[in-house]
Amino acid sequence: MRPVVAILGRPNVGKSSLFNRLAGRRIAIVDDTPGVTRDRKEADCEIAGREVTLVDTAGLEEAAPDTLYGRMRASSEAALERADVALFVVDARAGLTPADRAFANWLRKARRPVILVANKAEGRGGAAAALEAFELGLGEPIAVSAEHGEGIWGLMEAIGEHLPALPEEEPEEEEEEDGAGKPLRLAILGRPNAGKSTLLNRLLGEERMITGPEPGLTRDAVAAMWRDEVGPVRLVDTAGLRKKARITARLEELSAASSIAALREAEVVVLVLDALLGLEEQDIRIARLAEREGRSVVLALNKWDAVEDRAAAKAALDRVLEESLNQLRGIEVVPMSAANGRGVDKLMPAVRRTHERWNRRIGTGALNRWFERMLERHQPPLVDGRRLKLRYATMPKARPPTMVIFGTRAEQLPTDYRRYLLNGFREEFDMPGVPIRLQLRSSENPFAEE
């Protein structure tokens, strides 16, 4: 099991910048706005020759437990509980604050190795400014500049010295578990306040994400490893996506970009809908984006327990799906309530079924037998007075399922006939809710003489 290194400190001292620098890549959103990070964000990386799990946390602030900042602090405290080493970051440029001193006293009681990091200590005067942090009683501060990369190697060496000793030999069971196959990559998307973070917490069985009535609590894509009855799953919770015209702040632009990046890295997208609002235009845009990116989609109809006329709500949803998401015909819909857990147990079976279809490849023989029946049922149309000749079909890849049809002037095949083939393929090979690619190529049949 990897040792855990948690980065803590008050807001805007540069924790996320340091997290990205130590991880060796940009993972967390960085902005001048205080309190950008609200949920714990993790990354596996190598520090001082050791594989570790690095944890970025929300800014530490004194606040009542039921407030947003109180919930953020509770999340940071949970990160410290599982940490092997804590990095306490202060702002050398701004100097020590009463909050720094209060949290330093708290960390001294935590019984964890604490490394004091004086960030923003670039330039000639940086090291001198960092010396003020000596008075916190946490040892010698390490002067760094996360933005410019100064002092990072020294910090990595200090982390390596404080990591727990390696066990003499790794247990065989853990090695088998690590090699048990790649995790299914699952991204949870939707509009703000649809219940995405509540759903992730319900699946994990812990308060991993900060939730509450305030819309837009999640600002960055946050990943968590989990295991269902079938195998490992990499869950990613994302920031709510609003209409592009409504996004004005730079921070929200970064959040939206992070959510779209998570969608592109996913294999299955769970689109969380507010059942009280139904499938709105922004939900359709997200689903269409997932389809264009070739990702399979499952609809999680959240807050279903609060719907009074469920038959009418389901009929309205089916109508919108038929009219606006025909390219994902047959998409799986799971009515549920993330808040109380009702129906959540049906979500992952639906995800696994959709994932299996998305991965499925059809043999050339079965594909062409179906293709011949489709041509017999409806011949290709006339184009410029000449009938198109479609000869044979192949399926070179899955993820998403991709069908290539060869024939004379195949690229001129009208849209209606393409849709006829796609719908027939979806029904014949049981692929509802999965994006299907159709490519057309003009070519002579290499098997014609045979």
XYZ file of C-alpha atoms in Angstrom:
450
model
C 0.000 0.000 0.000
C 1.364 3.427 -0.962
C 2.192 5.884 1.836
C -0.017 8.997 1.859
C 1.345 12.564 1.799
C -1.277 15.236 2.598
C -0.826 18.933 1.777
C -2.539 21.262 4.275
C -2.669 24.976 4.971
C -4.971 27.962 4.957
C -6.548 29.144 1.660
C -4.464 30.652 -1.136
C -1.012 29.670 0.151
C -0.311 27.627 -2.991
C -1.273 24.080 -1.966
C -2.684 23.122 -5.377
C 0.335 24.596 -7.181
C 2.595 22.527 -4.940
C 0.399 19.461 -5.520
C 0.761 19.841 -9.301
C 4.508 20.442 -9.012
C 5.125 17.349 -6.872
C 2.819 15.213 -9.028
C 4.744 16.295 -12.122
C 1.652 17.314 -14.093
C -1.268 19.702 -13.913
C -4.080 17.933 -12.079
C -5.656 20.434 -9.696
C -7.173 23.735 -10.823
C -5.014 26.716 -9.806
C -6.456 30.227 -9.589
C -5.893 33.379 -7.543
C -9.399 33.055 -6.077
C -9.157 31.887 -2.434
C -10.763 28.540 -1.658
C -10.655 27.062 -5.163
C -9.997 23.565 -3.783
C -12.971 22.235 -1.835
C -12.665 18.464 -2.124
C -9.668 16.242 -1.534
C -7.839 15.463 -4.762
C -5.414 12.543 -5.011
C -2.627 11.529 -7.388
C -0.225 8.613 -7.409
C 3.326 9.735 -8.124
C 6.966 9.057 -7.289
C 8.789 11.120 -4.660
C 12.367 10.397 -3.598
C 12.252 7.036 -5.344
C 9.076 5.926 -3.542
C 5.576 5.476 -4.922
C 3.225 7.659 -2.858
C -0.344 8.940 -2.915
C -0.359 12.726 -2.844
C -3.464 14.460 -1.440
C -4.456 18.073 -2.065
C -6.900 19.461 0.509
C -9.230 22.397 1.017
C -7.936 25.457 2.834
C -8.086 25.247 6.620
C -10.400 27.864 8.133
C -12.101 28.349 11.480
C -15.820 27.857 10.849
C -18.923 26.203 12.282
C -19.282 22.524 11.282
C -22.568 23.048 9.403
C -21.166 25.779 7.132
C -19.427 25.217 3.794
C -16.025 26.104 5.251
C -16.698 23.865 8.211
C -17.387 20.945 5.854
C -14.235 21.783 3.908
C -12.190 21.694 7.094
C -13.707 18.334 8.062
C -12.607 16.976 4.679
C -9.054 18.203 5.294
C -9.024 16.664 8.774
C -10.095 13.329 7.258
C -7.127 13.549 4.867
C -4.771 14.091 7.808
C -6.178 11.048 9.606
C -5.001 8.715 6.840
C -1.755 10.554 6.043
C 1.696 9.179 6.795
C 3.307 12.599 6.278
C 1.733 16.068 6.358
C 3.054 19.097 4.475
C 1.971 22.292 6.252
C 2.189 25.125 3.718
C 2.475 28.804 4.691
C 2.850 31.897 2.518
C 6.368 33.297 3.044
C 5.507 36.430 1.079
C 2.479 37.299 3.225
C 4.046 36.241 6.550
C 2.483 34.263 9.362
C -1.149 34.847 10.310
C -3.094 33.926 13.454
C -4.696 31.121 11.429
C -1.254 29.678 10.604
C -0.355 29.649 14.305
C -3.667 28.058 15.313
C -3.384 25.273 12.767
C 0.268 24.689 13.635
C -0.816 24.021 17.241
C -3.436 21.582 15.937
C -0.892 19.754 13.787
C 1.516 19.315 16.705
C -1.169 17.233 18.420
C -1.877 15.083 15.354
C 0.973 12.596 15.960
C 2.022 12.666 12.332
C 5.364 13.725 10.842
C 4.885 17.340 9.725
C 7.112 19.120 7.209
C 6.838 22.903 7.280
C 6.840 24.378 3.760
C 7.279 28.117 3.208
C 5.883 28.653 -0.286
C 6.207 31.713 -2.552
C 9.807 32.124 -1.349
C 11.281 32.809 -4.773
C 14.116 35.273 -5.330
C 16.859 36.565 -3.076
C 14.616 37.600 -0.224
C 12.526 34.442 -0.261
C 14.723 32.302 1.987
C 15.014 35.130 4.531
C 11.236 35.608 4.591
C 10.754 31.875 5.136
C 12.756 31.979 8.375
C 9.819 33.657 10.133
C 8.047 30.287 10.057
C 10.557 28.939 12.607
C 8.386 30.327 15.387
C 5.591 27.849 14.562
C 7.592 25.148 16.376
C 7.365 22.630 13.527
C 11.064 22.490 12.751
C 13.081 24.184 10.044
C 10.921 25.519 7.222
C 11.775 24.445 3.681
C 11.671 27.449 1.357
C 10.112 26.654 -2.035
C 8.370 28.319 -4.930
C 5.777 25.933 -6.334
C 5.088 28.312 -9.211
C 8.724 28.508 -10.345
C 9.942 25.100 -9.150
C 12.540 26.426 -6.710
C 13.414 24.240 -3.712
C 11.261 21.306 -4.862
C 14.108 18.766 -4.898
C 15.006 19.605 -1.297
C 11.363 19.196 -0.297
C 11.177 15.803 -2.032
C 14.266 14.637 -0.133
C 12.684 15.733 3.160
C 9.483 13.853 2.296
C 11.503 10.724 1.515
C 13.220 10.908 4.914
C 9.866 11.026 6.730
C 8.105 8.239 4.810
C 7.529 4.984 6.718
C 10.089 2.260 6.118
C 9.435 -0.194 3.319
C 8.172 -3.613 4.448
C 10.710 -6.407 4.029
C 8.523 -8.121 1.444
C 5.196 -7.256 -0.134
C 2.275 -9.591 0.662
C 1.458 -11.852 -2.269
C -2.274 -11.070 -1.992
C -1.666 -7.378 -2.668
C 0.404 -8.149 -5.759
C -2.409 -10.293 -7.125
C -4.934 -7.584 -6.413
C -2.820 -4.923 -8.139
C -2.679 -7.050 -11.271
C -6.384 -7.879 -11.250
C -7.114 -5.882 -14.407
C -7.589 -2.296 -15.431
C -10.337 -0.378 -13.632
C -13.437 0.715 -15.486
C -13.181 4.496 -15.977
C -16.490 6.064 -14.948
C -17.208 9.814 -15.015
C -20.207 11.374 -13.252
C -21.493 14.455 -15.093
C -24.522 16.710 -15.024
C -25.810 20.184 -14.327
C -25.041 21.939 -11.004
C -26.928 20.625 -7.975
C -28.163 17.453 -9.704
C -26.637 15.264 -6.969
C -23.369 14.098 -8.546
C -21.242 14.351 -5.395
C -23.969 12.776 -3.272
C -24.036 9.840 -5.683
C -20.260 9.378 -5.507
C -20.380 9.449 -1.698
C -23.185 6.885 -1.720
C -21.203 4.528 -3.972
C -18.037 4.884 -1.879
C -19.892 4.565 1.410
C -18.129 7.610 2.877
C -18.323 11.401 2.796
C -15.568 11.728 0.215
C -17.032 14.804 -1.499
C -18.403 17.938 0.125
C -22.156 18.167 -0.408
C -24.811 20.685 0.540
C -27.649 22.843 -0.779
C -25.254 25.348 -2.348
C -25.024 24.854 -6.153
C -21.583 24.505 -7.714
C -19.772 23.090 -4.665
C -17.542 20.844 -6.772
C -15.043 22.907 -8.750
C -12.604 20.314 -10.034
C -12.730 16.753 -11.323
C -11.948 14.475 -8.372
C -11.075 10.793 -8.858
C -11.513 7.965 -6.348
C -10.766 4.260 -6.655
C -13.557 1.862 -5.747
C -14.591 -1.726 -6.349
C -18.044 -3.053 -7.174
C -19.081 -6.711 -7.369
C -17.340 -7.151 -10.736
C -14.018 -5.397 -10.269
C -12.153 -2.098 -9.805
C -13.733 1.194 -10.847
C -12.130 4.623 -11.149
C -14.891 7.075 -10.234
C -14.552 10.733 -11.238
C -16.869 13.383 -9.841
C -16.990 16.592 -11.869
C -18.101 20.190 -11.600
C -21.615 20.957 -12.818
C -21.780 22.028 -16.468
C -23.891 25.058 -17.294
C -24.672 26.587 -20.669
C -21.551 28.077 -22.228
C -23.209 31.500 -22.500
C -23.688 31.606 -18.722
C -20.034 30.876 -17.938
C -18.306 34.215 -17.378
C -15.766 33.721 -14.576
C -12.358 32.264 -15.443
C -12.603 29.822 -12.527
C -15.830 28.359 -13.905
C -14.195 28.049 -17.333
C -11.401 26.005 -15.739
C -13.958 23.849 -13.917
C -15.891 23.208 -17.134
C -12.670 22.317 -18.979
C -11.769 19.874 -16.190
C -15.199 18.208 -16.461
C -14.923 17.840 -20.238
C -11.411 16.381 -19.882
C -12.819 13.810 -17.425
C -15.529 12.924 -19.955
C -12.930 12.329 -22.674
C -10.881 10.054 -20.412
C -13.920 8.005 -19.324
C -15.282 4.787 -20.792
C -18.789 5.219 -19.372
C -20.457 8.524 -18.500
C -23.184 8.558 -15.854
C -25.310 11.604 -16.637
C -27.099 12.608 -13.429
C -30.505 14.240 -13.965
C -32.706 16.019 -11.469
C -35.943 14.026 -11.798
C -37.944 17.041 -10.651
C -36.681 19.036 -13.652
C -36.486 16.239 -16.226
C -34.170 16.088 -19.226
C -33.392 19.693 -20.086
C -31.472 21.222 -22.977
C -28.148 21.332 -21.102
C -28.469 17.625 -20.218
C -29.014 16.856 -23.902
C -25.913 18.872 -24.803
C -23.818 16.862 -22.330
C -25.175 13.557 -23.671
C -24.485 14.627 -27.251
C -20.946 15.635 -26.307
C -20.395 12.199 -24.781
C -21.755 10.561 -27.946
C -19.489 12.679 -30.186
C -16.510 11.660 -28.050
C -17.530 8.011 -28.475
C -18.391 7.418 -24.802
C -21.219 5.178 -23.625
C -23.858 6.849 -21.447
C -26.156 5.806 -18.596
C -28.819 8.180 -17.244
C -29.159 8.357 -13.452
C -32.595 9.843 -12.739
C -31.835 11.259 -9.292
C -34.304 12.533 -6.655
C -36.859 10.038 -7.994
C -38.369 9.636 -4.528
C -39.530 13.269 -4.649
C -41.470 12.862 -7.922
C -45.240 12.684 -7.366
C -46.490 11.602 -10.820
C -43.817 9.109 -11.833
C -45.683 7.756 -14.850
C -45.947 11.247 -16.356
C -42.295 12.016 -15.581
C -41.138 8.777 -17.225
C -43.309 9.377 -20.287
C -41.924 12.918 -20.650
C -38.361 11.593 -20.383
C -38.989 8.895 -23.013
C -40.473 11.484 -25.351
C -37.445 13.794 -25.086
C -35.047 10.870 -25.520
C -36.866 9.770 -28.682
C -36.884 13.286 -30.142
C -33.478 14.596 -29.094
C -31.152 11.634 -28.415
C -31.998 9.211 -31.181
C -28.288 8.505 -31.693
C -28.296 6.898 -28.220
C -31.521 4.981 -28.727
C -32.266 2.528 -25.926
C -30.037 4.286 -23.384
C -30.314 2.785 -19.885
C -32.227 4.921 -17.369
C -31.893 4.209 -13.632
C -34.455 5.942 -11.342
C -32.820 6.417 -7.942
C -32.220 8.619 -4.918
C -28.575 9.235 -4.077
C -29.584 10.885 -0.780
C -31.271 7.796 0.732
C -29.747 5.111 -1.496
C -32.947 3.792 -3.093
C -32.271 2.379 -6.542
C -28.522 3.095 -6.405
C -27.806 -0.646 -6.387
C -29.197 -0.831 -9.950
C -26.755 1.744 -11.309
C -23.552 -0.287 -11.582
C -25.232 -3.314 -13.247
C -26.551 -0.879 -15.883
C -23.069 0.637 -16.225
C -21.475 -2.802 -16.619
C -24.008 -3.845 -19.284
C -23.416 -0.643 -21.226
C -19.644 -1.013 -20.900
C -19.825 -4.590 -22.240
C -21.747 -3.430 -25.309
C -19.323 -0.572 -25.871
C -16.445 -3.109 -25.870
C -18.168 -5.701 -28.068
C -16.833 -6.671 -31.483
C -18.933 -8.556 -34.057
C -17.312 -11.217 -36.203
C -17.079 -10.596 -39.944
C -19.276 -13.595 -40.797
C -22.174 -12.607 -38.522
C -21.841 -8.978 -39.556
C -22.088 -9.733 -43.298
C -25.003 -12.143 -42.878
C -26.886 -9.326 -41.178
C -25.683 -6.874 -43.834
C -27.028 -9.058 -46.674
C -30.438 -9.272 -44.974
C -30.534 -5.478 -44.638
C -29.730 -5.058 -48.345
C -32.414 -7.575 -49.341
C -34.999 -5.857 -47.189
C -34.240 -2.388 -48.604
C -31.929 -1.903 -51.552
C -29.538 1.070 -51.512
C -31.156 4.089 -53.189
C -30.454 5.660 -56.548
C -27.996 8.550 -56.604
C -27.745 10.585 -59.845
C -29.829 7.898 -61.552
C -27.494 5.048 -60.599
C -27.973 2.576 -57.791
C -25.212 2.417 -55.183
C -23.599 -0.991 -54.767
C -22.672 -1.868 -51.190
C -20.531 -4.994 -51.136
C -19.447 -5.998 -47.634
C -18.938 -4.780 -44.065
C -16.239 -5.142 -41.416
C -15.897 -4.082 -37.802
C -12.247 -3.097 -37.271
C -12.622 -1.843 -33.701
C -14.834 -1.378 -30.670
C -14.755 1.307 -27.950
C -17.014 2.575 -29.549
C -18.266 -0.070 -32.026
C -17.132 1.002 -35.493
C -18.527 -0.479 -38.727
C -16.898 0.081 -42.138
C -18.942 -0.558 -45.291
C -17.241 -0.925 -48.659
C -18.876 -0.434 -52.033
C -19.053 1.528 -55.250
C -19.560 5.250 -54.485
C -20.266 4.270 -50.867
C -19.479 7.792 -49.600
C -22.575 9.069 -51.434
C -24.942 6.967 -49.310
C -27.816 9.243 -48.142
C -28.323 10.019 -44.462
C -31.638 8.158 -44.269
C -30.075 4.898 -45.442
C -27.129 5.344 -43.065
C -29.621 5.733 -40.219
C -31.451 2.605 -41.436
C -28.202 0.594 -41.223
C -27.233 2.002 -37.820
C -30.635 1.285 -36.289
C -30.640 -2.212 -37.751
C -27.127 -2.870 -36.444
C -28.117 -1.618 -32.967
C -31.193 -3.861 -32.829
C -29.586 -6.959 -34.339
C -26.570 -7.000 -32.048
C -28.238 -5.583 -28.903
C -26.360 -2.295 -28.517
C -28.830 0.180 -27.002
C -27.427 3.407 -25.602
C -24.014 2.954 -27.232
C -22.543 5.359 -29.805
C -21.911 3.567 -33.100
C -19.584 4.801 -35.817
C -20.316 4.146 -39.510
C -17.559 4.690 -42.055
C -18.080 4.359 -45.823
C -15.309 3.550 -48.287
C -15.323 3.070 -52.032
C -13.488 -0.114 -52.911
C -13.723 -3.256 -54.945
C -14.519 -6.413 -52.982
C -11.233 -8.347 -52.657
C -13.261 -11.567 -52.213
C -15.400 -11.069 -55.320
C -13.504 -13.591 -57.493
C -13.502 -16.183 -54.690
